[in-house]
Amino acid sequence: NAGVMQNPRHLVRRRGQEARLRCSPMKGHSHVYWYRQLPEEGLKFMVYLQKENIIDESGMPKERFSAEFPKEGPSILRIQQVVRGDSAAYFCASNAGQGITYEQYFGPGTRLTVT
Amino acid sequence: SQKIEQNSEALNIQEGKTATLTCNYTNYSPAYLQWYRQDPGRGPVFLLLIRENEKEKRKERLKVTFDTTLKQSLFHITASQPADSATYLCALASGYSTLTFGKGTMLLVSP
C-alpha cells in the first residue's frame, strides 16, 4: 500500500512564476491537509480538503495561494507569482477522516526554492 | 492567542536512558493531542495519540501523559537508542481534524 506521494520533491521557481505542488493521498483516504514548514519553524496548517470540497482554509494566505482536490486525480496546491518568502517545505497529509481522532499520514514534502 | 511550546534546545542523552520531552500549551482546550517524529528532510510520522479524558498512553518504549489542568503533555522514550535521534513534534486538535503543531524538540541519543 503506497503511502502519501508528493511531487515534485524539489521545485525551483523564479520570482513571479507559478508553483504547482501535487499530492496523492494514501489509498482509501479522502481527506487531505496541506502544511508549510519554514526553516526553524513548526509545521503551519494551510488548508483541509475533501474530494471536491474545501473544508477549512483558515491557514491559507488570502492572495496567490489556492488548493483543490478534484474528484479524480491528486490534490494541487497552487502558488501564483511566487516570492522569496514562499521558499519552504510543503507537506501534505491524508487520513480517512472518520471522526477527529485519526492520525495523519504525511508525504515526503516538496521543497520549494524561489530565486 | 493559542500557543504550543516545546523545548527549543536539543535534548542530549546517553543510550539506555529515558528521554522526556515536554509540550505545554496555553489558551487552548484540545480534544486530543498527538506526537510525531520527524527526521531531517522527511515528513512527520505519527507515534501516539492521547485524548483529553486519558491520563497516560503507552506503546512499546513510548509513553505519553496528558494533564489538562497543567496544560501539559510529557513524552517519554525508555531505553533510548541512537536510532531514536530525531525531532519530536506535539500537535493539538483544532476544529475538525486540523492539527496545530509545536516547533518540535530535537533529541540526540549518543552511544
Coordinates of N, CA and C in Angstrom, one line a residue:
Chain A
N1 N 0.9 -1.2 0.0 CA 0.0 0.0 0.0 C 0.9 1.2 0.0
A2 N 0.9 1.9 -1.1 CA 1.8 3.1 -1.2 C 1.3 4.1 -0.2
G3 N 2.3 4.9 0.3 CA 2.0 6.0 1.2 C 1.5 7.2 0.5
V4 N 1.6 8.3 1.2 CA 1.2 9.6 0.6 C 2.4 10.0 -0.4
M5 N 2.0 10.4 -1.6 CA 3.0 10.7 -2.6 C 2.9 12.2 -2.9
Q6 N 4.1 12.8 -3.0 CA 4.1 14.2 -3.4 C 5.1 14.4 -4.5
N7 N 4.8 15.3 -5.4 CA 5.7 15.6 -6.4 C 5.5 17.0 -6.9
P8 N 6.6 17.7 -7.4 CA 7.9 17.2 -7.3 C 8.5 17.2 -5.9
R9 N 9.6 16.6 -5.7 CA 10.2 16.6 -4.4 C 11.0 17.9 -4.2
H10 N 11.5 18.4 -5.3 CA 12.2 19.7 -5.2 C 11.7 20.5 -6.4
L11 N 11.5 21.8 -6.1 CA 11.0 22.7 -7.2 C 11.7 24.1 -7.0
V12 N 12.2 24.5 -8.1 CA 12.9 25.8 -8.1 C 12.1 26.7 -9.1
R13 N 11.7 27.9 -8.6 CA 11.0 28.9 -9.4 C 11.6 30.2 -9.2
R14 N 11.5 31.0 -10.3 CA 12.0 32.4 -10.2 C 10.8 33.2 -9.7
R15 N 11.1 34.4 -9.1 CA 10.1 35.3 -8.5 C 9.1 35.6 -9.7
G16 N 7.8 35.6 -9.3 CA 6.8 35.9 -10.3 C 6.2 34.7 -11.0
Q17 N 6.9 33.5 -11.0 CA 6.4 32.3 -11.7 C 5.3 31.7 -10.8
E18 N 4.7 30.6 -11.3 CA 3.7 29.9 -10.6 C 4.4 28.5 -10.2
A19 N 3.9 28.1 -9.0 CA 4.4 26.8 -8.5 C 3.1 25.9 -8.3
R20 N 3.2 24.7 -8.8 CA 2.1 23.7 -8.6 C 2.7 22.5 -7.9
L21 N 2.1 22.2 -6.7 CA 2.6 21.1 -5.9 C 1.4 20.0 -5.9
R22 N 1.8 18.8 -6.1 CA 0.8 17.7 -6.2 C 0.9 16.7 -5.0
C23 N -0.2 16.2 -4.6 CA -0.3 15.3 -3.5 C -1.3 14.2 -3.8
S24 N -0.9 13.0 -3.8 CA -1.8 11.8 -3.9 C -1.9 11.2 -2.5
P25 N -3.1 11.2 -2.0 CA -3.3 10.6 -0.6 C -3.1 9.1 -0.6
M26 N -3.0 8.5 0.5 CA -2.9 7.1 0.7 C -4.2 6.5 0.1
K27 N -4.2 5.3 -0.4 CA -5.3 4.6 -0.9 C -6.4 4.5 0.2
G28 N -7.6 4.9 -0.2 CA -8.7 4.8 0.8 C -8.9 6.1 1.6
H29 N -8.0 7.0 1.5 CA -8.1 8.3 2.2 C -8.7 9.3 1.3
S30 N -9.7 10.0 1.9 CA -10.4 11.1 1.1 C -10.2 12.4 1.7
H31 N -9.4 12.6 2.7 CA -9.2 13.8 3.4 C -7.7 14.2 3.2
V32 N -7.4 15.4 2.8 CA -6.1 15.9 2.5 C -5.8 17.2 3.3
Y33 N -4.7 17.3 3.8 CA -4.3 18.5 4.6 C -2.9 19.0 4.0
W34 N -2.8 20.3 3.9 CA -1.5 20.9 3.4 C -0.9 21.7 4.6
Y35 N 0.4 21.6 4.7 CA 1.1 22.3 5.7 C 2.4 22.9 5.1
R36 N 2.8 24.0 5.7 CA 4.1 24.7 5.3 C 5.0 24.7 6.4
Q37 N 6.3 24.4 6.1 CA 7.3 24.4 7.2 C 8.5 25.3 6.8
L38 N 8.7 26.3 7.5 CA 9.8 27.2 7.2 C 11.0 26.8 8.1
P39 N 12.2 27.0 7.7 CA 13.4 26.7 8.5 C 13.3 27.1 9.9
E40 N 13.5 26.3 10.8 CA 13.5 26.6 12.3 C 12.1 26.9 12.7
E41 N 11.1 26.6 11.9 CA 9.7 26.9 12.3 C 8.9 25.6 12.4
G42 N 7.8 25.6 13.0 CA 7.0 24.4 13.1 C 6.1 24.3 11.8
L43 N 5.5 23.2 11.7 CA 4.5 23.0 10.6 C 3.3 23.9 10.9
K44 N 3.0 24.6 9.8 CA 1.8 25.5 9.9 C 0.7 25.0 9.0
F45 N -0.5 24.8 9.5 CA -1.6 24.3 8.8 C -2.0 25.4 7.7
M46 N -2.3 24.9 6.5 CA -2.8 25.8 5.5 C -4.2 25.5 5.1
V47 N -4.5 24.3 4.7 CA -5.9 24.0 4.2 C -6.2 22.5 4.4
Y48 N -7.5 22.3 4.5 CA -8.0 20.9 4.7 C -9.1 20.7 3.6
L49 N -8.9 19.7 2.8 CA -9.9 19.4 1.7 C -10.4 18.0 1.8
Q50 N -11.6 17.8 1.3 CA -12.1 16.5 0.9 C -12.3 16.6 -0.6
K51 N -12.7 15.5 -1.1 CA -12.9 15.4 -2.6 C -13.9 16.5 -3.0
E52 N -13.4 17.4 -3.8 CA -14.2 18.5 -4.4 C -14.7 19.5 -3.4
N53 N -14.2 19.5 -2.2 CA -14.6 20.5 -1.2 C -13.5 21.0 -0.4
I54 N -13.5 22.3 -0.1 CA -12.5 22.9 0.8 C -13.3 23.0 2.2
I55 N -12.7 22.3 3.2 CA -13.4 22.2 4.5 C -12.9 23.4 5.4
D56 N -11.6 23.6 5.4 CA -11.0 24.7 6.2 C -9.8 25.3 5.5
E57 N -9.9 26.5 5.2 CA -8.7 27.2 4.6 C -8.2 28.3 5.4
S58 N -8.4 28.2 6.7 CA -8.1 29.3 7.6 C -6.6 29.6 7.7
G59 N -5.8 28.7 7.3 CA -4.3 28.9 7.3 C -3.8 29.3 6.0
M60 N -4.6 29.5 5.0 CA -4.1 29.8 3.7 C -4.0 31.3 3.5
P61 N -2.9 31.8 3.0 CA -2.8 33.2 2.7 C -3.9 33.6 1.7
K62 N -4.4 34.8 1.9 CA -5.6 35.2 1.2 C -5.3 35.4 -0.3
E63 N -4.1 35.8 -0.6 CA -3.8 36.1 -2.0 C -2.7 35.1 -2.5
R64 N -2.8 34.8 -3.8 CA -1.8 34.0 -4.5 C -1.9 32.5 -4.3
F65 N -2.4 32.1 -3.2 CA -2.5 30.6 -2.9 C -3.9 30.1 -3.1
S66 N -3.9 28.9 -3.7 CA -5.2 28.2 -3.8 C -4.9 26.7 -3.8
A67 N -6.0 25.9 -3.5 CA -5.9 24.5 -3.4 C -7.1 23.8 -3.9
E68 N -7.0 22.6 -4.4 CA -8.1 21.9 -4.9 C -7.9 20.4 -4.7
F69 N -8.9 19.7 -4.7 CA -8.8 18.2 -4.6 C -10.0 17.7 -5.4
P70 N -9.7 17.5 -6.7 CA -10.8 17.1 -7.7 C -11.3 15.7 -7.4
K71 N -12.4 15.4 -8.1 CA -13.0 14.1 -7.9 C -12.0 13.0 -8.4
E72 N -11.3 13.3 -9.5 CA -10.2 12.4 -10.0 C -8.9 13.1 -9.9
G73 N -7.9 12.4 -9.5 CA -6.5 13.0 -9.6 C -6.1 13.5 -8.2
P74 N -4.8 14.0 -8.2 CA -4.2 14.4 -6.9 C -4.8 15.8 -6.5
S75 N -4.5 16.1 -5.2 CA -4.7 17.4 -4.7 C -3.6 18.3 -5.2
I76 N -4.0 19.6 -5.5 CA -3.0 20.5 -6.0 C -3.0 21.7 -5.1
L77 N -1.8 22.1 -4.7 CA -1.6 23.4 -4.1 C -0.9 24.3 -5.1
R78 N -1.5 25.5 -5.4 CA -1.0 26.3 -6.4 C -0.6 27.7 -5.8
I79 N 0.6 28.1 -6.1 CA 1.1 29.4 -5.6 C 1.4 30.2 -6.9
Q80 N 0.7 31.3 -7.0 CA 0.9 32.2 -8.1 C 1.9 33.3 -7.8
Q81 N 2.6 33.8 -8.8 CA 3.5 34.9 -8.6 C 4.4 34.7 -7.3
V82 N 5.1 33.7 -7.3 CA 5.9 33.3 -6.1 C 6.9 34.4 -5.7
V83 N 7.1 34.6 -4.4 CA 8.1 35.5 -3.9 C 9.1 34.7 -3.0
R84 N 10.2 35.3 -2.7 CA 11.2 34.6 -1.9 C 10.7 34.0 -0.6
G85 N 9.8 34.7 0.0 CA 9.2 34.3 1.3 C 8.4 33.0 1.2
D86 N 8.1 32.6 -0.1 CA 7.3 31.3 -0.2 C 8.3 30.1 -0.2
S87 N 9.6 30.4 -0.2 CA 10.5 29.2 -0.1 C 10.3 28.5 1.2
A88 N 10.0 27.2 1.1 CA 9.7 26.4 2.3 C 9.5 25.0 1.9
A89 N 9.3 24.1 2.9 CA 8.9 22.8 2.6 C 7.4 22.7 2.8
Y90 N 6.8 22.1 1.8 CA 5.3 22.0 1.8 C 5.0 20.5 1.9
F91 N 4.2 20.2 3.0 CA 3.9 18.8 3.2 C 2.4 18.6 3.1
C92 N 2.0 17.5 2.5 CA 0.6 17.1 2.6 C 0.4 15.9 3.4
A93 N -0.7 15.7 4.0 CA -1.1 14.6 4.8 C -2.5 14.1 4.4
S94 N -2.7 12.9 4.7 CA -4.1 12.4 4.5 C -4.6 11.5 5.6
N95 N -5.9 11.3 5.7 CA -6.4 10.3 6.6 C -7.8 10.0 6.1
A96 N -8.4 9.0 6.8 CA -9.8 8.6 6.4 C -10.8 9.6 6.9
G97 N -10.4 10.4 7.9 CA -11.3 11.5 8.4 C -12.6 11.0 9.1
Q98 N -12.6 9.8 9.6 CA -13.8 9.3 10.2 C -13.8 9.8 11.7
G99 N -14.2 11.0 11.9 CA -14.1 11.5 13.3 C -12.9 12.3 13.4
I100 N -12.6 12.8 14.6 CA -11.5 13.8 14.7 C -10.3 13.1 15.4
T101 N -10.3 11.8 15.5 CA -9.2 11.2 16.3 C -8.2 10.5 15.4
Y102 N -8.3 10.6 14.2 CA -7.4 9.8 13.3 C -6.1 10.5 13.1
E103 N -5.0 9.7 13.2 CA -3.7 10.3 12.9 C -3.6 10.7 11.4
Q104 N -2.7 11.5 11.1 CA -2.5 11.9 9.7 C -1.2 11.3 9.2
Y105 N -1.2 10.9 8.0 CA -0.1 10.3 7.3 C 0.5 11.3 6.3
F106 N 1.8 11.6 6.6 CA 2.4 12.6 5.8 C 3.2 12.1 4.6
G107 N 3.3 12.9 3.6 CA 4.1 12.7 2.5 C 5.5 13.2 2.7
P108 N 6.5 13.0 1.8 CA 7.8 13.4 2.0 C 8.1 14.8 1.8
G109 N 7.1 15.6 1.3 CA 7.2 17.0 1.2 C 7.8 17.4 -0.2
T110 N 7.5 18.7 -0.5 CA 8.0 19.4 -1.7 C 8.8 20.6 -1.2
R111 N 10.1 20.6 -1.5 CA 10.9 21.7 -1.1 C 10.9 22.8 -2.3
L112 N 10.3 23.9 -2.0 CA 10.2 25.0 -3.0 C 11.3 26.0 -2.7
T113 N 12.0 26.3 -3.7 CA 13.0 27.4 -3.6 C 12.7 28.4 -4.6
V114 N 12.6 29.7 -4.2 CA 12.3 30.8 -5.1 C 13.5 31.6 -5.2
T115 N 14.0 31.8 -6.4 CA 15.2 32.5 -6.7 C 14.9 33.9 -7.2
Chain B
S1 N -3.5 34.6 22.5 CA -3.5 33.7 21.3 C -3.1 32.3 21.7
Q2 N -3.5 31.3 20.9 CA -3.1 30.0 21.2 C -1.6 29.8 21.0
K3 N -1.0 29.0 21.9 CA 0.4 28.8 21.9 C 0.7 27.4 22.3
I4 N 1.7 26.8 21.6 CA 2.2 25.5 21.9 C 3.7 25.6 22.1
E5 N 4.2 25.2 23.2 CA 5.6 25.4 23.5 C 6.3 24.0 23.7
Q6 N 7.4 23.9 22.9 CA 8.3 22.7 23.1 C 9.7 23.2 23.3
N7 N 10.5 22.5 24.1 CA 11.9 23.0 24.4 C 12.6 23.2 23.0
S8 N 13.1 24.4 22.8 CA 13.8 24.7 21.6 C 15.2 24.1 21.6
E9 N 15.8 23.9 22.8 CA 17.1 23.4 22.9 C 17.1 21.9 22.7
A10 N 18.1 21.4 22.0 CA 18.2 19.9 21.8 C 18.4 19.2 23.1
L11 N 17.8 18.0 23.2 CA 18.0 17.2 24.4 C 19.0 16.1 24.1
N12 N 20.1 16.1 24.8 CA 21.2 15.2 24.6 C 21.2 14.1 25.8
I13 N 21.0 12.9 25.4 CA 21.1 11.8 26.5 C 21.9 10.7 26.0
Q14 N 22.3 9.8 26.9 CA 23.1 8.6 26.6 C 22.1 7.5 26.3
E15 N 22.6 6.6 25.5 CA 21.9 5.4 25.1 C 21.5 4.6 26.4
G16 N 20.3 4.1 26.4 CA 19.8 3.4 27.6 C 19.0 4.2 28.6
K17 N 19.2 5.5 28.6 CA 18.5 6.4 29.5 C 17.1 6.7 29.0
T18 N 16.3 7.2 29.9 CA 14.9 7.7 29.4 C 14.9 9.1 29.0
A19 N 14.4 9.4 27.8 CA 14.3 10.7 27.3 C 12.9 11.2 27.7
T20 N 12.8 12.5 28.2 CA 11.5 13.1 28.5 C 11.4 14.4 27.8
L21 N 10.4 14.5 26.9 CA 10.1 15.8 26.2 C 8.8 16.4 26.7
T22 N 8.8 17.7 26.6 CA 7.7 18.4 27.2 C 6.9 19.2 26.1
C23 N 5.6 19.3 26.3 CA 4.8 20.1 25.4 C 3.8 20.8 26.3
N24 N 3.9 22.1 26.3 CA 3.0 23.0 27.0 C 2.1 23.8 26.1
Y25 N 0.9 24.1 26.5 CA 0.0 24.9 25.6 C -0.8 25.9 26.5
T26 N -1.2 26.9 25.8 CA -2.0 28.0 26.5 C -3.1 28.4 25.6
N27 N -4.1 28.9 26.2 CA -5.3 29.4 25.5 C -5.9 28.4 24.5
Y28 N -6.0 27.2 25.0 CA -6.3 26.1 24.2 C -7.1 25.0 25.0
S29 N -8.1 24.4 24.4 CA -8.8 23.3 25.1 C -8.8 22.1 24.0
P30 N -7.8 21.4 23.8 CA -7.7 20.4 22.8 C -8.5 19.2 23.2
A31 N -9.1 18.6 22.2 CA -9.9 17.3 22.4 C -8.9 16.1 22.5
Y32 N -7.7 16.3 21.8 CA -6.7 15.3 21.9 C -5.4 15.9 21.5
L33 N -4.4 15.1 21.7 CA -3.0 15.5 21.5 C -2.3 14.4 20.8
Q34 N -1.4 14.7 19.8 CA -0.7 13.7 19.1 C 0.8 14.0 19.2
W35 N 1.6 13.0 19.1 CA 3.1 13.1 19.0 C 3.5 12.5 17.7
Y36 N 4.5 13.3 17.0 CA 5.0 12.8 15.8 C 6.5 12.8 15.9
R37 N 7.2 12.1 15.0 CA 8.6 12.1 14.9 C 8.9 12.6 13.5
Q38 N 9.9 13.5 13.4 CA 10.4 13.9 12.0 C 11.9 13.8 11.9
D39 N 12.3 13.1 10.9 CA 13.7 13.0 10.6 C 14.1 14.1 9.5
P40 N 15.3 14.5 9.5 CA 15.7 15.6 8.5 C 15.3 15.2 7.1
G41 N 14.7 16.2 6.4 CA 14.3 16.0 5.0 C 13.1 15.1 4.8
R42 N 12.4 14.8 5.8 CA 11.3 13.8 5.7 C 10.0 14.4 6.3
G43 N 8.9 13.8 6.0 CA 7.7 14.2 6.6 C 7.5 13.6 8.0
P44 N 6.7 14.2 8.8 CA 6.4 13.6 10.2 C 5.8 12.3 10.1
V45 N 6.1 11.5 11.1 CA 5.5 10.1 11.3 C 4.8 10.1 12.6
F46 N 3.5 9.7 12.5 CA 2.7 9.6 13.7 C 3.2 8.5 14.7
L47 N 3.2 8.9 16.0 CA 3.6 8.0 17.1 C 2.5 7.6 18.0
L48 N 1.9 8.6 18.6 CA 0.9 8.3 19.6 C -0.2 9.4 19.7
L49 N -1.4 9.0 20.1 CA -2.5 9.9 20.3 C -3.0 9.7 21.7
I50 N -3.4 10.8 22.4 CA -4.0 10.7 23.7 C -5.1 11.7 23.8
R51 N -6.2 11.2 24.3 CA -7.4 12.0 24.3 C -7.5 12.8 25.6
E52 N -8.3 13.8 25.7 CA -8.4 14.7 26.9 C -8.8 14.0 28.1
N53 N -9.6 12.9 28.0 CA -10.0 12.1 29.2 C -9.1 11.0 29.5
E54 N -7.9 10.9 28.9 CA -6.9 9.9 29.2 C -5.7 10.5 29.9
K55 N -5.2 9.9 30.9 CA -4.1 10.4 31.6 C -2.7 9.9 31.0
E56 N -2.8 8.7 30.5 CA -1.5 8.1 30.1 C -1.8 7.1 28.9
K57 N -0.8 7.0 28.0 CA -0.9 6.1 26.9 C 0.5 5.5 26.7
R58 N 0.5 4.2 26.4 CA 1.8 3.5 26.2 C 1.8 2.8 24.8
K59 N 3.0 2.7 24.2 CA 3.2 1.9 23.0 C 4.7 1.5 23.0
E60 N 4.9 0.3 23.3 CA 6.3 -0.3 23.3 C 7.1 0.6 24.3
R61 N 8.2 1.2 23.8 CA 9.1 2.0 24.7 C 8.6 3.4 24.8
L62 N 7.5 3.8 24.3 CA 7.0 5.1 24.3 C 5.8 5.3 25.4
K63 N 5.8 6.4 26.1 CA 4.7 6.7 27.0 C 4.4 8.2 26.9
V64 N 3.1 8.5 26.9 CA 2.7 9.9 26.8 C 1.7 10.1 28.0
T65 N 1.9 11.3 28.6 CA 0.9 11.7 29.6 C 0.3 13.0 29.2
F66 N -0.9 13.2 29.7 CA -1.7 14.4 29.3 C -2.4 15.0 30.5
D67 N -2.0 16.2 30.9 CA -2.5 16.8 32.1 C -3.2 18.1 31.7
T68 N -4.6 18.0 31.6 CA -5.3 19.2 31.0 C -5.4 20.3 32.1
T69 N -5.1 20.0 33.3 CA -5.1 21.0 34.4 C -3.8 21.9 34.2
L70 N -2.7 21.2 34.1 CA -1.4 21.8 33.9 C -1.2 22.3 32.4
K71 N -2.1 21.8 31.5 CA -2.0 22.1 30.1 C -0.6 21.6 29.6
Q72 N -0.3 20.4 29.9 CA 1.0 19.9 29.5 C 0.9 18.4 29.2
S73 N 1.8 18.0 28.2 CA 2.0 16.6 27.9 C 3.4 16.3 28.0
L74 N 3.7 15.1 28.5 CA 5.1 14.6 28.6 C 5.2 13.4 27.7
F75 N 6.3 13.3 27.0 CA 6.6 12.2 26.1 C 7.9 11.5 26.5
H76 N 7.8 10.3 26.8 CA 8.9 9.5 27.3 C 9.3 8.4 26.4
I77 N 10.6 8.3 26.2 CA 11.2 7.2 25.5 C 12.1 6.4 26.4
T78 N 11.8 5.2 26.8 CA 12.6 4.5 27.7 C 13.6 3.7 26.9
A79 N 14.7 3.3 27.6 CA 15.8 2.5 27.0 C 16.2 3.1 25.6
S80 N 16.5 4.4 25.6 CA 16.7 5.1 24.3 C 17.8 4.5 23.5
Q81 N 17.7 4.7 22.2 CA 18.7 4.2 21.3 C 19.2 5.3 20.3
P82 N 20.4 5.2 19.8 CA 20.8 6.2 18.8 C 19.8 6.4 17.7
A83 N 19.1 5.3 17.3 CA 18.1 5.4 16.2 C 16.9 6.2 16.6
D84 N 16.7 6.6 17.9 CA 15.6 7.4 18.4 C 15.9 8.9 18.1
S85 N 17.2 9.2 17.7 CA 17.5 10.6 17.5 C 16.7 11.2 16.3
A86 N 16.0 12.2 16.6 CA 15.1 12.9 15.6 C 14.5 14.1 16.3
T87 N 13.6 14.8 15.6 CA 12.9 15.9 16.1 C 11.5 15.3 16.4
Y88 N 11.0 15.7 17.6 CA 9.7 15.2 18.1 C 8.7 16.4 18.2
L89 N 7.6 16.2 17.5 CA 6.6 17.3 17.4 C 5.3 16.9 18.2
C90 N 4.8 17.8 19.0 CA 3.5 17.6 19.5 C 2.5 18.4 18.7
A91 N 1.3 17.9 18.7 CA 0.2 18.6 17.9 C -1.1 18.5 18.6
L92 N -1.8 19.5 18.6 CA -3.1 19.6 19.2 C -4.2 19.7 18.2
A93 N -5.4 19.1 18.5 CA -6.5 19.1 17.6 C -7.1 20.5 17.5
S94 N -7.5 20.9 16.3 CA -8.0 22.2 16.2 C -9.2 22.1 15.2
G95 N -10.4 22.3 15.6 CA -11.5 22.2 14.7 C -11.8 20.8 14.3
Y96 N -12.1 20.6 13.0 CA -12.4 19.3 12.5 C -11.3 18.3 12.8
S97 N -10.5 18.1 11.8 CA -9.3 17.2 12.1 C -8.0 18.0 11.9
T98 N -8.1 19.3 11.9 CA -6.8 20.0 11.7 C -6.0 20.0 12.9
L99 N -4.7 20.0 12.7 CA -3.7 20.0 13.8 C -2.9 21.2 13.9
T100 N -2.6 21.7 15.1 CA -1.7 22.7 15.3 C -0.4 22.2 16.0
F101 N 0.7 22.4 15.3 CA 2.0 21.8 15.7 C 2.8 22.7 16.5
G102 N 3.6 22.1 17.5 CA 4.6 22.9 18.1 C 5.9 22.8 17.2
K103 N 6.9 23.6 17.6 CA 8.1 23.7 16.7 C 9.0 22.4 16.8
G104 N 8.7 21.6 17.8 CA 9.5 20.4 18.0 C 10.7 20.5 18.8
T105 N 11.1 19.4 19.4 CA 12.4 19.3 20.2 C 13.2 18.2 19.5
M106 N 14.5 18.6 19.3 CA 15.4 17.6 18.7 C 16.0 16.8 19.9
L107 N 16.0 15.5 19.7 CA 16.6 14.5 20.6 C 17.8 13.9 20.0
L108 N 18.9 13.9 20.7 CA 20.1 13.3 20.3 C 20.5 12.2 21.3
V109 N 20.6 11.0 20.9 CA 21.0 9.9 21.8 C 22.3 9.4 21.4
S110 N 23.3 9.5 22.3 CA 24.6 9.1 21.9 C 24.9 7.7 22.5
P111 N 25.8 7.0 21.7 CA 26.1 5.6 22.1 C 26.9 5.6 23.3

